[in-house]
mmCIF file of C-alpha atoms and ligand atoms in Angstrom:
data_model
loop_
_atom_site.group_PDB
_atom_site.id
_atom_site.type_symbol
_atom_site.label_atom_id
_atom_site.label_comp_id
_atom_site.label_asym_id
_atom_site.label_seq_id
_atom_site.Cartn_x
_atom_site.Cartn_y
_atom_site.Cartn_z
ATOM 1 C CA UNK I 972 -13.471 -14.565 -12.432
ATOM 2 C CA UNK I 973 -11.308 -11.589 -12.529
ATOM 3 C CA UNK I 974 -10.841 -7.911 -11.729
ATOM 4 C CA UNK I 975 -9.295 -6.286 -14.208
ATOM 5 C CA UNK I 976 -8.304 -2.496 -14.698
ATOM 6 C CA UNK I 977 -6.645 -0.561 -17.216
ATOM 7 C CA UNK I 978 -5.023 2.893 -16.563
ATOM 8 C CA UNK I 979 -3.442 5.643 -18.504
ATOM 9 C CA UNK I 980 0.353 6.229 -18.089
ATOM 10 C CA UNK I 981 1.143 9.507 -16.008
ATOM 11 C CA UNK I 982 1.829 10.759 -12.695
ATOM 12 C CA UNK I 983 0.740 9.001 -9.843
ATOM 13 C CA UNK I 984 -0.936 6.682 -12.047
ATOM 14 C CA UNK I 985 0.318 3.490 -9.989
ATOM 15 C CA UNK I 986 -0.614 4.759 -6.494
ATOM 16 C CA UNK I 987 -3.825 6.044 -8.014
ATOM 17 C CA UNK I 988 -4.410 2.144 -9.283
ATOM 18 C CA UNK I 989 -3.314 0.189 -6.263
ATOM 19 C CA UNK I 990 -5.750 2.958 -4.679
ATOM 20 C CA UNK I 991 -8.311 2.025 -6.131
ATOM 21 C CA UNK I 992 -8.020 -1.969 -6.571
ATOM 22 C CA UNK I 993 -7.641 -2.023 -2.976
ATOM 23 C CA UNK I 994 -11.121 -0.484 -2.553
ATOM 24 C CA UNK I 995 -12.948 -2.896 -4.784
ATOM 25 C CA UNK I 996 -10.817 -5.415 -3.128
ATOM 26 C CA UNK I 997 -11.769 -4.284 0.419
ATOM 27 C CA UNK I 998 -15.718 -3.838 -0.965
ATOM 28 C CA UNK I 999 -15.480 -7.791 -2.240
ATOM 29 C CA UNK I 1000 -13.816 -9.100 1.308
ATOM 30 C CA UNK I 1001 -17.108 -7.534 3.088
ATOM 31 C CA UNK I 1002 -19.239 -9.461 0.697
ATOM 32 C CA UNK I 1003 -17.131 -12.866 2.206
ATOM 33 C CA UNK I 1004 -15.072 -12.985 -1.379
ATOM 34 C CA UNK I 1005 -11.729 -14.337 -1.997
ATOM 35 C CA UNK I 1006 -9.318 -11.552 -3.620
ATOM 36 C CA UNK I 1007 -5.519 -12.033 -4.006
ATOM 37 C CA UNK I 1008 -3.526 -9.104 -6.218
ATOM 38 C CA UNK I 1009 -1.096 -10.050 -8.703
ATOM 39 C CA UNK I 1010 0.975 -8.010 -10.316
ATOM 40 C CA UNK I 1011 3.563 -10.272 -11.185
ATOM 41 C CA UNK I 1012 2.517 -13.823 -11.882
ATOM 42 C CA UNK I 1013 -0.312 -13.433 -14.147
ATOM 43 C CA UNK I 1014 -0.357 -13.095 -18.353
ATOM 44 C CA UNK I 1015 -0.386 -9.747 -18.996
ATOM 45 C CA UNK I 1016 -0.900 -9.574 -22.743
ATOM 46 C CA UNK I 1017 -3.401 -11.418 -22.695
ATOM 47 C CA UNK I 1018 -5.469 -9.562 -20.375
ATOM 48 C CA UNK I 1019 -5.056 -6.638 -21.491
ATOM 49 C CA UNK I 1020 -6.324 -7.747 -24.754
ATOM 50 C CA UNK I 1021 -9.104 -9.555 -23.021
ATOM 51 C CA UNK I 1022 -10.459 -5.931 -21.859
ATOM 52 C CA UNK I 1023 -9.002 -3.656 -25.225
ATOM 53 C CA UNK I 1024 -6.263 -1.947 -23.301
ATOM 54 C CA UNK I 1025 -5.373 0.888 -25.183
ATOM 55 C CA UNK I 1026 -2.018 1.698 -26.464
ATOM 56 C CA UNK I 1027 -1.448 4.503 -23.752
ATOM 57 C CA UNK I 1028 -2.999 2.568 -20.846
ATOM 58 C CA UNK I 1029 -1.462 -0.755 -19.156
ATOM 59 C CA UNK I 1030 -2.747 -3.192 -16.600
ATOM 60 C CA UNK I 1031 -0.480 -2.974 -13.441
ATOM 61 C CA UNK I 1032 -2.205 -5.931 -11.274
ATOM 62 C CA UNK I 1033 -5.475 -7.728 -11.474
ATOM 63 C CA UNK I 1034 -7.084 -9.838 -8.262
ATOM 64 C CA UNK I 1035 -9.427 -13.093 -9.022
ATOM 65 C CA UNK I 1036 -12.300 -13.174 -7.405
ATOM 66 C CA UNK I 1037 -14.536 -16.248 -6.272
ATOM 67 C CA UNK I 1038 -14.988 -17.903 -3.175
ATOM 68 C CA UNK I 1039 -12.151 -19.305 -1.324
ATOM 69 C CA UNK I 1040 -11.938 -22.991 -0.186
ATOM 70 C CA UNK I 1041 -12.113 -23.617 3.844
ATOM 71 C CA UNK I 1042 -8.305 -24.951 3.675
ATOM 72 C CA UNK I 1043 -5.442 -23.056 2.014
ATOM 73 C CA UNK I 1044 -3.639 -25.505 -0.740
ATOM 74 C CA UNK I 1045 -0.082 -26.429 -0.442
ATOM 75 C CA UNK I 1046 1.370 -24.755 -3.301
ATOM 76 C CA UNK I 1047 -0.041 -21.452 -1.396
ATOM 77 C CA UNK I 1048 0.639 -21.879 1.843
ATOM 78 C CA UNK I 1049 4.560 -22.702 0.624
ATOM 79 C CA UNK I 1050 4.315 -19.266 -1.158
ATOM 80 C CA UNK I 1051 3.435 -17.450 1.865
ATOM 81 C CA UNK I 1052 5.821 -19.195 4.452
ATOM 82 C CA UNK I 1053 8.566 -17.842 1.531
ATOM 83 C CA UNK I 1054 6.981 -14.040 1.806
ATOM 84 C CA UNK I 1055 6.095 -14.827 4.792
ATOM 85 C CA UNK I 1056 2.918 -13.378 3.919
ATOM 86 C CA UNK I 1057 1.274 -13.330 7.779
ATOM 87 C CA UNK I 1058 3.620 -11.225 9.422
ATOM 88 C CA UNK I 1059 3.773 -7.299 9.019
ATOM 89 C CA UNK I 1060 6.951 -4.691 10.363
ATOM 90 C CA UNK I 1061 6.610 -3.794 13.962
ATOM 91 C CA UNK I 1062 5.090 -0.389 14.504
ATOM 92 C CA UNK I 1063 8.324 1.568 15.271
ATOM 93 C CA UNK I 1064 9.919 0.043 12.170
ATOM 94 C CA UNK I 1065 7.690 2.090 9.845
ATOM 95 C CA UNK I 1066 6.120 4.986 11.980
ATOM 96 C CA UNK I 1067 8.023 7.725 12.911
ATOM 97 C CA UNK I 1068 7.852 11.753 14.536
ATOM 98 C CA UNK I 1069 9.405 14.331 13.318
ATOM 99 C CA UNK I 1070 13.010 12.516 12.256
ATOM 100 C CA UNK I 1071 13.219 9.007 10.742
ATOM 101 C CA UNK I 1072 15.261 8.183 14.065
ATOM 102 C CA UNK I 1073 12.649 8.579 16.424
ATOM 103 C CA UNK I 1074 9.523 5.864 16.309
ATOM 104 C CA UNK I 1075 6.317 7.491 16.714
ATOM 105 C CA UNK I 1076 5.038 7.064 20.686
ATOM 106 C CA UNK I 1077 1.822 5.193 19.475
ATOM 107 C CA UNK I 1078 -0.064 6.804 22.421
ATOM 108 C CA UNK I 1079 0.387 10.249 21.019
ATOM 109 C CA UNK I 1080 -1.502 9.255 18.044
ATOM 110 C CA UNK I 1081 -5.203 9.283 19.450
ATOM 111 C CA UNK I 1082 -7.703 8.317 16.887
ATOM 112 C CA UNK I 1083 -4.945 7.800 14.580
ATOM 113 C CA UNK I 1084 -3.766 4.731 15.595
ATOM 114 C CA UNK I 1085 -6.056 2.597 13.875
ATOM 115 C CA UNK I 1086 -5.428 4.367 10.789
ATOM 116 C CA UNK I 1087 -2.006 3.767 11.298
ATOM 117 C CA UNK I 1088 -2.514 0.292 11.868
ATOM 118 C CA UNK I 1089 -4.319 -0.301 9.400
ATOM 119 C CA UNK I 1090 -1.270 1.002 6.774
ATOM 120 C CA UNK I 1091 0.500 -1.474 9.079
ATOM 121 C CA UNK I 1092 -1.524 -4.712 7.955
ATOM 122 C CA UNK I 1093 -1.436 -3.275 4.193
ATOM 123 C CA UNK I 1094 -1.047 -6.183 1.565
ATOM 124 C CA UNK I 1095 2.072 -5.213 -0.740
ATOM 125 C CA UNK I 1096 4.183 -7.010 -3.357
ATOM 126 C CA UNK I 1097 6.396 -9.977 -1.783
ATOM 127 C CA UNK I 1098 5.043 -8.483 1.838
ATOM 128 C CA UNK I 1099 7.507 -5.683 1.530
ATOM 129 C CA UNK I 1100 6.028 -3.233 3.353
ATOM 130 C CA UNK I 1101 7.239 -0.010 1.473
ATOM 131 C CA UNK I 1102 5.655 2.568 3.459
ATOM 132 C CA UNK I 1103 7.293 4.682 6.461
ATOM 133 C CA UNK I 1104 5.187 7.626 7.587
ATOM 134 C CA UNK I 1105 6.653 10.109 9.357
ATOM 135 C CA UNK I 1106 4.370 12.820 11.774
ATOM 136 C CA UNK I 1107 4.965 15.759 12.458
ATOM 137 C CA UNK I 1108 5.104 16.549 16.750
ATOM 138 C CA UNK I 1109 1.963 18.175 17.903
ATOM 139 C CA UNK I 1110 0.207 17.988 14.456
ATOM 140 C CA UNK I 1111 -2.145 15.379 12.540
ATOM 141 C CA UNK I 1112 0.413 15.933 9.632
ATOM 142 C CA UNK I 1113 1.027 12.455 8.269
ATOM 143 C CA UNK I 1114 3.822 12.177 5.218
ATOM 144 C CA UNK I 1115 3.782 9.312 3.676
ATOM 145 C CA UNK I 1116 7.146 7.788 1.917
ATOM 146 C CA UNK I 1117 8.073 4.360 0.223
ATOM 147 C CA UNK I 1118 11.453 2.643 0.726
ATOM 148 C CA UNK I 1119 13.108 1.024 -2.145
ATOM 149 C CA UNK I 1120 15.379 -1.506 -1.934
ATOM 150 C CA UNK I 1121 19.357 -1.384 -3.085
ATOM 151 C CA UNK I 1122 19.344 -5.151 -2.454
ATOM 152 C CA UNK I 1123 19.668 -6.783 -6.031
ATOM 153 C CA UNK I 1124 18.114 -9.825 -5.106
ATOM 154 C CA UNK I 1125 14.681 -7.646 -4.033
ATOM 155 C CA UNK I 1126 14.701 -4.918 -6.328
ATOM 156 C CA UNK I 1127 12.425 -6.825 -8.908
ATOM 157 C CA UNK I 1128 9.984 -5.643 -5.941
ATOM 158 C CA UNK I 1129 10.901 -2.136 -6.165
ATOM 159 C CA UNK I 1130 8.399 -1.995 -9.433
ATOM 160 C CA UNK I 1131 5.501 -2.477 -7.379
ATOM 161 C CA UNK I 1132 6.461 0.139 -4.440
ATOM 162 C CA UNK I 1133 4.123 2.356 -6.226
ATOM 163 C CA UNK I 1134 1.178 0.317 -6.394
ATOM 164 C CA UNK I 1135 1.642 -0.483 -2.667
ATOM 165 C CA UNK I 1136 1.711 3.045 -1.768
ATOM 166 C CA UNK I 1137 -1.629 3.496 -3.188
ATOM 167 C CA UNK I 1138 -2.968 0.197 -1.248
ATOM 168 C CA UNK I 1139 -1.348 1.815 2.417
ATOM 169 C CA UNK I 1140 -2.544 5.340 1.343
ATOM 170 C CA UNK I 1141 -6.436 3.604 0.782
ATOM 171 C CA UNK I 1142 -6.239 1.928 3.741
ATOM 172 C CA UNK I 1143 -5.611 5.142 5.753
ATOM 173 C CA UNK I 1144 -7.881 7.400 3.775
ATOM 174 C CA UNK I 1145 -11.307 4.848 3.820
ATOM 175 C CA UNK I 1146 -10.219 3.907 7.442
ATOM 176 C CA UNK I 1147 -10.187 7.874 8.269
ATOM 177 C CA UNK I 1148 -13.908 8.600 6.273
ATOM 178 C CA UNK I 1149 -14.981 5.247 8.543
ATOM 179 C CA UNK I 1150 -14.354 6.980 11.735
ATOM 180 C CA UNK I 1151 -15.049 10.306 10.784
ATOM 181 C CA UNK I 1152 -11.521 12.147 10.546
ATOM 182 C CA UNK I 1153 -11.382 14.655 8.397
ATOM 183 C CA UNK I 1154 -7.896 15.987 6.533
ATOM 184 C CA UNK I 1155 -6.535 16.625 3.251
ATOM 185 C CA UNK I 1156 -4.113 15.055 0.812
ATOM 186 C CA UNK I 1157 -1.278 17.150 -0.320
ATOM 187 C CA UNK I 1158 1.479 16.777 -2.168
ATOM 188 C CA UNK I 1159 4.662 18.961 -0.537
ATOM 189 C CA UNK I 1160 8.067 19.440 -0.232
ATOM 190 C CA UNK I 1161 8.550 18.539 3.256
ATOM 191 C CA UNK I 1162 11.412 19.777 4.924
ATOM 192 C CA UNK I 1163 13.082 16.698 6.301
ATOM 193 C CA UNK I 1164 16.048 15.215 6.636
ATOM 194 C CA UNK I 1165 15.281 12.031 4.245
ATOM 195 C CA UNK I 1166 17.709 8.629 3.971
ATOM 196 C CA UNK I 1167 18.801 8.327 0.453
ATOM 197 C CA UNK I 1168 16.701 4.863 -0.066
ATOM 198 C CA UNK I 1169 13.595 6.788 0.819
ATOM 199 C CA UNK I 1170 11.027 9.374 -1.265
ATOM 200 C CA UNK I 1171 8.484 11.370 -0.219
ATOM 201 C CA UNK I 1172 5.231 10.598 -1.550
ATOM 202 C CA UNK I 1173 2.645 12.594 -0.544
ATOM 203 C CA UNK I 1174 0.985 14.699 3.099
ATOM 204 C CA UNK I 1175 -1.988 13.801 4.878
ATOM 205 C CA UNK I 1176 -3.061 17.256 6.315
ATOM 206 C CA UNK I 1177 -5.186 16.676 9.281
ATOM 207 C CA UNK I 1178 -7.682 19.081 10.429
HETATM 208 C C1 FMN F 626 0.946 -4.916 -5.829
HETATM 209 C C2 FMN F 626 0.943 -6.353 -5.384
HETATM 210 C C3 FMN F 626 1.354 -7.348 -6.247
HETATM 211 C C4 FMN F 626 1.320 -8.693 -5.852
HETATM 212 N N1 FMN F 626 1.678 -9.655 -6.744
HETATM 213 C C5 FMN F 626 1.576 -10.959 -6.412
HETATM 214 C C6 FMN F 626 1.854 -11.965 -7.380
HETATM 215 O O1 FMN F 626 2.202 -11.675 -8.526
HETATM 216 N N2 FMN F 626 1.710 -13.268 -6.999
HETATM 217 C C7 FMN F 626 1.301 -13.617 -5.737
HETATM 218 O O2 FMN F 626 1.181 -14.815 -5.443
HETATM 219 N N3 FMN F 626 1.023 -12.667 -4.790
HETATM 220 C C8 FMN F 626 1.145 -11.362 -5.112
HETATM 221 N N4 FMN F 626 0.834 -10.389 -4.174
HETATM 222 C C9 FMN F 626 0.340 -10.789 -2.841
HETATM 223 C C10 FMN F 626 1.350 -10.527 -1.708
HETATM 224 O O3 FMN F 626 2.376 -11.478 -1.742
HETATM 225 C C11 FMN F 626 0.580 -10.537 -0.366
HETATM 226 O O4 FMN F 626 -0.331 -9.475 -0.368
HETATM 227 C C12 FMN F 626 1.500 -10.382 0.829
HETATM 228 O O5 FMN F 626 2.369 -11.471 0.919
HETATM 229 C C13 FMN F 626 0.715 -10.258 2.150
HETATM 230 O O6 FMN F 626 -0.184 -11.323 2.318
HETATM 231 P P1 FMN F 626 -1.718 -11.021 2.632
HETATM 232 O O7 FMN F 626 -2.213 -10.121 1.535
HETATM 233 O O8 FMN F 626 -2.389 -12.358 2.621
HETATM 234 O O9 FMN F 626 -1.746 -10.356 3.979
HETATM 235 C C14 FMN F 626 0.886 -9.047 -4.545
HETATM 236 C C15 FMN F 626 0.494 -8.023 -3.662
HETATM 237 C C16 FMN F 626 0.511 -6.703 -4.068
HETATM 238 C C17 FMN F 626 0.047 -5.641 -3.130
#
């Protein structure tokens, strides 16, 4: 079986998808099912036929679902020694205050720092890990940026950057309702000093 979803071309409308896969996805790995998302290696066409996509909507990824076999098989655990699928960035790799040169001291992060971690364990396409938030000093003022790659060899990846936004940006946002912080999403034009590869996203305003 498969979860398939269809969405209408326009702004935001990848991070809006990955968003919301990730939710069912997170909903079906509390009922003890299997998910895995693919954006890349599955048929698209014929999906999207399977579920009469519309001319103005497309089908970014899809996940099977099903129960998972006790052992992993060989063809899969190859694929994720290549990604290597089990490992995630180190916090000060991808969390930052005020300046993308200065790591974010975890222990001024408070109830945030299980948020934070769990952007950290994220899935994303090839285990890129996109996402860099930056805080702002002395505020719960998250903003949240992706970081595309110049490498040629990785940038079939970069088409997916969006999607895994939305997955990091769900992760926060149902991990926030679960402990009871409360905040806004915001879309600004943050005044900081931004490397070239990077782009700004979107603002978690925290009350
Ligand atoms: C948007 C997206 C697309 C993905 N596409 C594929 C895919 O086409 N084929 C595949 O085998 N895995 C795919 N993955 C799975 C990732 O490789 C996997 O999530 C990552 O390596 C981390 O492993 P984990 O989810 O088991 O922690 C995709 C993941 C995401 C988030």
């Amino acid at each position: 079986e498969f979860i398939v979803g269809a969405i209408e071309k326009s702004d935001y409308y990848k991070e809006n998808y990955g968003y919301i896969l990730e939710a069912i996805i997170l909903a079906a790995t509390d009922l003890n099912l299997g998910t895995c998302w693919l954006g890349g290696t599955f048929n698209r066409s014929l999906f999207s036929t399977k579920i009469n996509c519309q001319k103005n909507e497309i089908v970014p990824a899809i996940t099977p679902i099903g129960y998972t076999p006790e052992t992993r098989r060989t063809k899969e655990k190859a694929i994720r020694v290549f990604v290597k699928a089990d490992s995630r960035f180190p916090w000060s790799k991808i969390f930052f205050e005020n300046t993308f040169s200065t790591a974010l001291p975890r222990e001024t992060t408070g109830r945030y720092e299980t948020l934070l971690e769990m952007v950290q364990l994220a899935p994303s396409a090839g285990n890129k890990q996109p996402w860099r938030v930056l805080k702002e000093k002395d505020y719960n003022n998250y903003h949240f940026y992706v970081k595309f790659s110049q490498n040629s060899k990785l940038n079939a990846y970069n088409a997916f950057i969006n999607i895994d936004i939305g997955i990091a940006i769900c992760h926060f946002d149902l991990t926030a309702k679960e402990v009871g912080i409360e905040g806004t999403w915001k879309i600004l034009s943050p005044d900081i000093d931004t490397p070239e590869e990077l782009k700004y996203i979107t603002s978690w305003i925290g009350q």
